[in-house]
Amino acid sequence: MTDYLEEQQNELEALQSIYPEEFQEIGDKEFQIAIFPDDQDEETPCALSLRVKYTPTYPDELPEYSVDVTDGKLTNSQLERILAAIKTGAEESLGMVMIFTMASLAKEELNQILEDTQRSREEADIERIRKEEEIENARFRGTKLTWERFQEWKAKFEKELADHESEEKKARAKELKNKLTAQRILTHVTKRFLQGRQLFEQDRTLALSDSKYMDEGDVSVDASQYEKEERSQQDDKEDDENAVWRQFGNDD
């Protein structure tokens, strides 16, 4: 008959020897073992705690156990991965003490998870750098020309050119319209002026055509008589001045 208490006691003594700093007794037949990865990252540390409680017929049956994350962060899927590895190893060890195996499997899975995480982080950094370099190189390399891109550019260019020509045509049409309008006005004014001058030269009586509108008693002014009178006054003034100079000459 198996002495379960003796086997459990012997295992506890062995575990305390193997894990002098990591082993911690919690209560009767209950304890926990701290688990750390082989390569601890100081920036993102991680640690686990395997908590175990012996069942009455252990090791012929599995103990009660749980895994807690005591430092750092693990996703639910990563924690389930560790628990699954522990369960598989424990079931394969039924009938033998198994806590050391369970703790070793937990540490092994933790190491692998951290390695995978680090590798994924490095791959992500490499991919990020590659994309940045690709974008930087594209600035100097330019966009690869394809037939579709050329057709797209051609259609856009022709539309812009047509819009530009349309605006120019509108501007020229407006400018021409303004010039034609000014030309018509000038032609009309000139034509009216020439017509008036022609009529005046053909019929001198038009100069006196306003006399019909004079009221009774109004005096018509003859400009020629005014000019004769003005010349006569000027001649008289010159004669007077000459007479004065002649007097000065007689005194000499």
Short mmCIF file of C-alpha atoms in Angstrom, two decimals:
data_model
loop_
_atom_site.label_atom_id
_atom_site.label_comp_id
_atom_site.label_asym_id
_atom_site.label_seq_id
_atom_site.Cartn_x
_atom_site.Cartn_y
_atom_site.Cartn_z
CA MET A 1 0.00 0.00 0.00
CA THR A 2 1.34 3.41 -1.02
CA ASP A 3 2.16 5.81 1.79
CA TYR A 4 1.00 9.08 0.19
CA LEU A 5 1.95 11.23 3.14
CA GLU A 6 5.51 9.96 3.08
CA GLU A 7 5.89 10.53 -0.63
CA GLN A 8 4.47 14.01 -0.31
CA GLN A 9 6.79 14.83 2.58
CA ASN A 10 9.83 13.57 0.73
CA GLU A 11 8.92 15.66 -2.30
CA LEU A 12 8.50 18.80 -0.20
CA GLU A 13 12.00 18.36 1.21
CA ALA A 14 13.40 17.88 -2.29
CA LEU A 15 11.59 20.96 -3.62
CA GLN A 16 12.89 23.12 -0.78
CA SER A 17 16.40 21.98 -1.66
CA ILE A 18 15.97 22.61 -5.38
CA TYR A 19 14.23 25.96 -4.95
CA PRO A 20 15.74 27.48 -1.79
CA GLU A 21 14.63 31.03 -2.68
CA GLU A 22 11.66 30.29 -4.92
CA PHE A 23 9.83 27.85 -2.59
CA GLN A 24 7.28 29.26 -0.15
CA GLU A 25 5.06 27.21 2.17
CA ILE A 26 1.51 28.54 2.42
CA GLY A 27 -0.28 26.01 4.63
CA ASP A 28 -0.69 22.30 5.33
CA LYS A 29 0.15 20.50 2.11
CA GLU A 30 -0.03 23.82 0.20
CA PHE A 31 2.89 25.82 -1.22
CA GLN A 32 4.00 27.92 -4.19
CA ILE A 33 7.11 28.11 -6.35
CA ALA A 34 8.26 31.33 -8.06
CA ILE A 35 9.27 30.81 -11.70
CA PHE A 36 11.56 33.20 -13.60
CA PRO A 37 12.75 33.01 -17.21
CA ASP A 38 16.38 32.22 -18.02
CA ASP A 39 16.89 35.58 -19.77
CA GLN A 40 15.10 38.21 -17.79
CA ASP A 41 14.41 41.46 -19.63
CA GLU A 42 15.05 44.35 -17.25
CA GLU A 43 12.77 46.68 -19.21
CA THR A 44 9.88 44.20 -19.37
CA PRO A 45 10.40 41.63 -16.57
CA CYS A 46 8.11 38.66 -16.24
CA ALA A 47 7.55 36.05 -13.49
CA LEU A 48 5.06 33.34 -12.60
CA SER A 49 3.93 31.58 -9.46
CA LEU A 50 2.96 27.88 -9.51
CA ARG A 51 0.59 27.29 -6.62
CA VAL A 52 0.07 23.64 -5.55
CA LYS A 53 -2.05 21.78 -2.97
CA TYR A 54 -1.65 18.08 -2.49
CA THR A 55 -4.73 15.90 -2.86
CA PRO A 56 -5.16 12.88 -0.53
CA THR A 57 -3.94 10.29 -3.03
CA TYR A 58 -1.29 12.36 -4.79
CA PRO A 59 0.77 11.30 -6.80
CA ASP A 60 -1.78 8.78 -8.05
CA GLU A 61 -3.99 11.73 -8.86
CA LEU A 62 -3.24 15.26 -9.98
CA PRO A 63 -2.78 17.92 -7.31
CA GLU A 64 -4.80 21.09 -7.24
CA TYR A 65 -2.74 23.79 -8.95
CA SER A 66 -2.93 27.22 -10.55
CA VAL A 67 -0.55 29.64 -12.29
CA ASP A 68 -0.49 33.37 -11.56
CA VAL A 69 1.47 36.12 -13.30
CA THR A 70 3.34 37.96 -10.55
CA ASP A 71 5.38 40.32 -12.73
CA GLY A 72 4.87 41.62 -16.25
CA LYS A 73 1.98 40.77 -18.53
CA LEU A 74 0.86 37.71 -20.41
CA THR A 75 -2.11 37.39 -22.71
CA ASN A 76 -4.87 34.93 -21.91
CA SER A 77 -3.75 32.72 -24.77
CA GLN A 78 -0.17 32.68 -23.47
CA LEU A 79 -1.31 31.76 -19.97
CA GLU A 80 -3.54 28.99 -21.33
CA ARG A 81 -0.53 27.72 -23.29
CA ILE A 82 1.46 27.35 -20.04
CA LEU A 83 -1.41 25.64 -18.21
CA ALA A 84 -1.89 23.21 -21.08
CA ALA A 85 1.82 22.25 -21.03
CA ILE A 86 1.67 21.72 -17.25
CA LYS A 87 -1.44 19.55 -17.47
CA THR A 88 0.04 17.36 -20.20
CA GLY A 89 3.26 16.79 -18.25
CA ALA A 90 1.38 16.08 -15.01
CA GLU A 91 -0.93 13.54 -16.61
CA GLU A 92 2.06 11.77 -18.14
CA SER A 93 3.67 11.60 -14.66
CA LEU A 94 0.76 10.09 -12.74
CA GLY A 95 1.96 7.64 -10.12
CA MET A 96 5.21 9.58 -9.62
CA VAL A 97 5.93 12.85 -7.86
CA MET A 98 5.46 15.55 -10.49
CA ILE A 99 5.79 19.06 -9.02
CA PHE A 100 9.36 19.52 -10.29
CA THR A 101 8.19 18.44 -13.76
CA MET A 102 5.27 20.87 -13.63
CA ALA A 103 7.52 23.76 -12.54
CA SER A 104 10.09 22.91 -15.23
CA LEU A 105 7.42 22.82 -17.95
CA ALA A 106 6.03 26.18 -16.78
CA LYS A 107 9.49 27.74 -16.98
CA GLU A 108 10.16 26.17 -20.39
CA GLU A 109 6.93 27.55 -21.83
CA LEU A 110 7.58 30.96 -20.28
CA ASN A 111 11.03 31.06 -21.91
CA GLN A 112 9.56 30.12 -25.27
CA ILE A 113 6.79 32.70 -25.01
CA LEU A 114 9.25 35.46 -24.18
CA GLU A 115 11.53 34.37 -27.02
CA ASP A 116 8.62 34.41 -29.44
CA THR A 117 7.57 37.82 -28.18
CA GLN A 118 11.08 39.19 -28.55
CA ARG A 119 11.42 37.71 -32.03
CA SER A 120 8.06 39.16 -33.06
CA ARG A 121 9.14 42.54 -31.70
CA GLU A 122 12.41 42.40 -33.63
CA GLU A 123 10.64 41.31 -36.80
CA ALA A 124 8.16 44.15 -36.38
CA ASP A 125 11.05 46.62 -35.97
CA ILE A 126 12.77 45.21 -39.05
CA GLU A 127 9.55 45.46 -41.06
CA ARG A 128 8.97 49.01 -39.83
CA ILE A 129 12.50 50.04 -40.83
CA ARG A 130 12.09 48.32 -44.20
CA LYS A 131 8.86 50.21 -44.90
CA GLU A 132 10.42 53.51 -43.84
CA GLU A 133 13.37 52.88 -46.15
CA GLU A 134 11.02 51.87 -48.94
CA ILE A 135 9.04 55.08 -48.53
CA GLU A 136 12.23 57.13 -48.42
CA ASN A 137 13.60 55.44 -51.54
CA ALA A 138 10.28 55.94 -53.32
CA ARG A 139 10.72 59.69 -52.91
CA PHE A 140 13.79 59.53 -55.15
CA ARG A 141 12.67 56.67 -57.36
CA GLY A 142 9.29 58.14 -58.17
CA THR A 143 6.10 56.31 -59.04
CA LYS A 144 6.41 53.44 -61.47
CA LEU A 145 4.79 54.38 -64.77
CA THR A 146 2.20 51.98 -66.08
CA TRP A 147 -0.21 52.21 -69.01
CA GLU A 148 -3.16 52.74 -66.66
CA ARG A 149 -1.38 55.52 -64.76
CA PHE A 150 -0.37 57.17 -68.03
CA GLN A 151 -3.95 57.12 -69.30
CA GLU A 152 -5.17 58.55 -66.00
CA TRP A 153 -2.57 61.33 -66.13
CA LYS A 154 -3.32 62.03 -69.82
CA ALA A 155 -7.06 62.39 -69.19
CA LYS A 156 -6.44 64.71 -66.25
CA PHE A 157 -3.94 66.80 -68.23
CA GLU A 158 -6.26 67.15 -71.23
CA LYS A 159 -9.12 68.24 -68.99
CA GLU A 160 -6.97 70.87 -67.28
CA LEU A 161 -5.75 72.08 -70.67
CA ALA A 162 -9.30 72.29 -72.03
CA ASP A 163 -10.47 74.20 -68.96
CA HIS A 164 -7.54 76.60 -69.32
CA GLU A 165 -8.22 77.17 -73.02
CA SER A 166 -11.90 77.71 -72.29
CA GLU A 167 -11.05 80.40 -69.74
CA GLU A 168 -8.69 82.07 -72.21
CA LYS A 169 -11.35 82.00 -74.94
CA LYS A 170 -13.88 83.58 -72.59
CA ALA A 171 -11.38 86.31 -71.67
CA ARG A 172 -10.51 87.01 -75.32
CA ALA A 173 -14.18 87.07 -76.31
CA LYS A 174 -14.96 89.54 -73.54
CA GLU A 175 -12.02 91.75 -74.52
CA LEU A 176 -13.03 91.64 -78.20
CA LYS A 177 -16.61 92.48 -77.32
CA ASN A 178 -15.48 95.53 -75.33
CA LYS A 179 -13.28 96.68 -78.22
CA LEU A 180 -16.10 96.25 -80.75
CA THR A 181 -18.49 98.16 -78.53
CA ALA A 182 -16.01 101.03 -78.16
CA GLN A 183 -15.36 100.98 -81.92
CA ARG A 184 -19.07 101.14 -82.69
CA ILE A 185 -19.54 104.08 -80.35
CA LEU A 186 -16.58 105.94 -81.86
CA THR A 187 -17.78 105.22 -85.41
CA HIS A 188 -21.27 106.42 -84.59
CA VAL A 189 -20.01 109.64 -82.99
CA THR A 190 -17.62 110.31 -85.88
CA LYS A 191 -20.34 109.65 -88.43
CA ARG A 192 -22.72 112.05 -86.69
CA PHE A 193 -20.01 114.68 -86.49
CA LEU A 194 -19.17 114.38 -90.20
CA GLN A 195 -22.82 114.50 -91.15
CA GLY A 196 -23.29 117.68 -89.15
CA ARG A 197 -20.19 119.28 -90.64
CA GLN A 198 -21.24 118.32 -94.16
CA LEU A 199 -24.68 119.86 -93.71
CA PHE A 200 -23.14 123.02 -92.29
CA GLU A 201 -20.75 123.38 -95.22
CA GLN A 202 -23.43 122.72 -97.83
CA ASP A 203 -25.96 125.21 -96.42
CA ARG A 204 -24.45 128.34 -94.82
CA THR A 205 -27.94 129.52 -93.94
CA LEU A 206 -27.84 127.01 -91.08
CA ALA A 207 -25.68 129.54 -89.23
CA LEU A 208 -28.71 131.84 -89.16
CA SER A 209 -31.23 129.08 -88.65
CA ASP A 210 -31.67 130.07 -85.02
CA SER A 211 -33.10 133.48 -86.01
CA LYS A 212 -36.52 131.94 -86.47
CA TYR A 213 -36.63 131.27 -82.79
CA MET A 214 -35.90 134.94 -81.77
CA ASP A 215 -38.66 136.91 -80.13
CA GLU A 216 -39.81 140.33 -81.26
CA GLY A 217 -37.40 143.03 -80.08
CA ASP A 218 -34.38 140.72 -79.92
CA VAL A 219 -31.28 142.16 -81.61
CA SER A 220 -29.27 140.08 -84.00
CA VAL A 221 -25.58 140.56 -83.63
CA ASP A 222 -23.44 140.79 -86.76
CA ALA A 223 -20.04 139.47 -85.84
CA SER A 224 -18.37 141.07 -88.91
CA GLN A 225 -19.46 144.55 -87.80
CA TYR A 226 -18.05 143.88 -84.36
CA GLU A 227 -14.71 142.91 -85.84
CA LYS A 228 -14.56 146.12 -88.02
CA GLU A 229 -15.27 148.33 -85.01
CA GLU A 230 -12.58 146.59 -82.97
CA ARG A 231 -9.98 147.16 -85.76
CA SER A 232 -10.93 150.86 -86.00
CA GLN A 233 -10.38 151.34 -82.27
CA GLN A 234 -7.01 149.69 -82.50
CA ASP A 235 -5.92 151.99 -85.37
CA ASP A 236 -6.94 155.07 -83.42
CA LYS A 237 -4.91 153.97 -80.42
CA GLU A 238 -1.80 153.44 -82.55
CA ASP A 239 -2.19 156.94 -84.11
CA ASP A 240 -2.35 158.53 -80.67
CA GLU A 241 0.81 156.74 -79.58
CA ASN A 242 2.64 157.91 -82.71
CA ALA A 243 1.56 161.48 -82.08
CA VAL A 244 3.11 161.43 -78.61
CA TRP A 245 6.42 160.18 -79.96
CA ARG A 246 6.39 162.91 -82.61
CA GLN A 247 6.06 165.55 -79.89
CA PHE A 248 9.13 164.25 -78.16
CA GLY A 249 10.96 164.46 -81.42
CA ASN A 250 10.01 168.14 -81.98
CA ASP A 251 11.36 169.13 -78.58
CA ASP A 252 14.76 167.80 -79.59
#
